[in-house]
Steps between C-alpha positions, in 0.01 A plus 500: 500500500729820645363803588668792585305603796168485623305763334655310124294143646219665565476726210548142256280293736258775445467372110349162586187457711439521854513155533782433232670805680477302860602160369848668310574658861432232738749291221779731509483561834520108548778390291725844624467397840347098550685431142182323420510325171266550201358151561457562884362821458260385302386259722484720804321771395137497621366842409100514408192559651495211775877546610399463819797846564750245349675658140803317522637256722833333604674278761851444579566232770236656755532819382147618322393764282179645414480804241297708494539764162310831477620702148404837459646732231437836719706417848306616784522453901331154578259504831446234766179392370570436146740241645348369761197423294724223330678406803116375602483288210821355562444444824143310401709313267739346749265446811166406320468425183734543202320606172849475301501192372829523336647586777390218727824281524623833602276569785484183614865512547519774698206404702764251616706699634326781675616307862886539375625787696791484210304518202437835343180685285624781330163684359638725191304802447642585133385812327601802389351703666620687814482310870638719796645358791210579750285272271760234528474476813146508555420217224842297699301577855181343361680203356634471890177480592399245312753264490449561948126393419585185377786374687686462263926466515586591121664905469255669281620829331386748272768614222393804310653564152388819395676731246763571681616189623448409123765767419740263717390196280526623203878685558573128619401360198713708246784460723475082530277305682497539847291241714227599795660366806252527668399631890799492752486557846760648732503534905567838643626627815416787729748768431648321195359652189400856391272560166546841324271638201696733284291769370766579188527180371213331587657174649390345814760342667601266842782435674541238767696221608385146461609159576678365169346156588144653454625644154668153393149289612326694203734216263429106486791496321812689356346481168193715624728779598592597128093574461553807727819598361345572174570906506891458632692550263788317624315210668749223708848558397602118493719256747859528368737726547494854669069483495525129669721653758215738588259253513711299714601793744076592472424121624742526777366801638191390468585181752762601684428857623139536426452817775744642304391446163275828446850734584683301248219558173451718297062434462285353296242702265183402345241671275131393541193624338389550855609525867271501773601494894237352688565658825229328653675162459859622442534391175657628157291389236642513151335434209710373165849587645836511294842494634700736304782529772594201707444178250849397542443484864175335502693213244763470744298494842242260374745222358674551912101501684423215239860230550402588925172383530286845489624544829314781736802807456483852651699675189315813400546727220443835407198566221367734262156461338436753260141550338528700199223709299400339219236742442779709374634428171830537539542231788662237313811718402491585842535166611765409267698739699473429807583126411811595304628755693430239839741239287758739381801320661494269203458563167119510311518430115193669305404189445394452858 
């Protein structure tokens, strides 16, 4: 089902029961962004009294998901103790004794591979309600905490969807579907990067320079790439003619003058639903990013990193991250222009 914005799902989720009302949302926000199937929805959904802080789960390689739905039809700021009172459960759940029993192949599973320091818990807080940052970051520093406690390797983080990330999903939805790619990580460098919150608009923004090799390791292969290149409008522009010139010229670049490779570009830039510098660790941490500027070049440099091995290369590249405000409405639109107005040197069709 579409909805127009937020305040439209709740107000219909608001006809069925509280419980109806939670199942409909944890199963749209599913399929928009897991594209879980009716079958495997059904199957995965664990909601009732001994959930054990399990509503929903999901695995992808060894990438899990717990969800964890809260509905309400009057959105109001959530507090650290509402959730943290079924982060305990959860956490009883997966250290001592699991009381979902549908959910045991699940657990079990994961339980496997809390020493792999490359497998990933994403905990899903889904509601509509309203989660602010500060809270974020208090439920992630517990999580921290925990996962310290018992030694364990796997990267546990907390995703909040509240109403306005919802606003994101939703405009996504109407507009095709656009898949969650996930959490990406990005090395930063003293002096390299600035961040700027603009008052007017309400985007939060970074600049920096990275290494394109750190950029190109998010992809196991060129087919991956076209799941982040799902709000460009233009996309890879092909390998013949005048475009497979480019690509060529972008390869050779890329190999044979790598110092100078970040004079010669123009930048890549990405929209996430969230950017966070960790300045303790110097990292960029982006959360479900889109290249809307820059696929062609990511096509192009990955097929040259790919035929050489992977090799170690110190080619950097100028990027943008913008974060925009869904909690405004009129966001979408925005984005649409930014994205056509980035790709303007060839021509968009309103069919694009």
């Amino acid at each position: 089902m579409q909805y127009q914005n937020a305040d439209e799902l709740i107000r219909k989720l608001s006809l069925s029961s509280k419980i109806e009302a939670t199942k409909q949302l944890t199963e749209f926000y599913a399929k928009a962004r897991r594209k879980v199937s009716q079958d495997d929805f059904g199957r995965q959904y664990t909601d009732g009294s001994d959930d054990g802080g399990i509503d929903f789960h999901h695995t992808e390689d060894t990438k899990f998901f717990i969800f964890q739905t809260k509905f309400s039809a009057n959105p109001k700021k959530v507090n650290a103790s509402e959730i943290l009172d079924e982060i305990r459960k959860l956490k009883n759940t997966l250290t001592i004794e699991n009381p979902n029993k549908r959910a045991q192949d699940f657990v079990n599973s994961l339980k496997r591979e809390t020493g792999n320091k490359d497998a990933i818990l994403e905990i899903v807080w889904l509601t509509t309600n309203i989660i602010e940052q500060s809270i974020r970051e208090q439920i992630q520093a517990h999580l921290n905490e925990w996962k310290k406690e018992n030694g364990w390797l796997l990267d546990i983080d907390f995703i909040a969807i509240d109403k306005h990330a919802l606003e994101s999903v939703i405009y996504d939805v109407k507009h095709g579907y656009i898949p969650y790619t996930g959490k990406k990580i990005l090395k930063l460098e003293q002096g390299q990067w600035i961040e700027t919150r603009w008052e007017e608009t309400g985007v939060y923004s970074v600049v920096c320079s990275v290494y394109v090799n750190d950029i190109l390791k998010w992809f196991r292969n060129s087919a991956e790439i076209d799941q982040f290149l799902q709000k460009n409008v233009r996309e890879f522009l092909g390998e013949t003619g005048k475009a497979g010139k480019i690509n060529k010229a972008i390869g050779e670049s890329y190999l044979g003058g790598p110092d100078w490779f970040w004079y010669k570009h123009n930048g890549i830039i990405i929209i996430a639903d969230n950017v966070y510098p960790d300045k303790t660790k110097m990292e960029l941490v982006l959360r479900n990013p889109q290249v809307i500027n820059g696929g062609q070049t990511l096509k192009a440099l990955f097929s040259t990193y790919d035929k050489h091995g992977r090799a170690e290369n110190s080619a950097k590249v100028l990027l943008r991250i913008y974060r925009l405000p869904y909690e405004d409405t009129k966001t979408y639109e925005r984005s649409i222009e930014i994205i056509s107005a980035l790709n303007s040197q060839n021509k968009i069709n309103p069919s694009d």
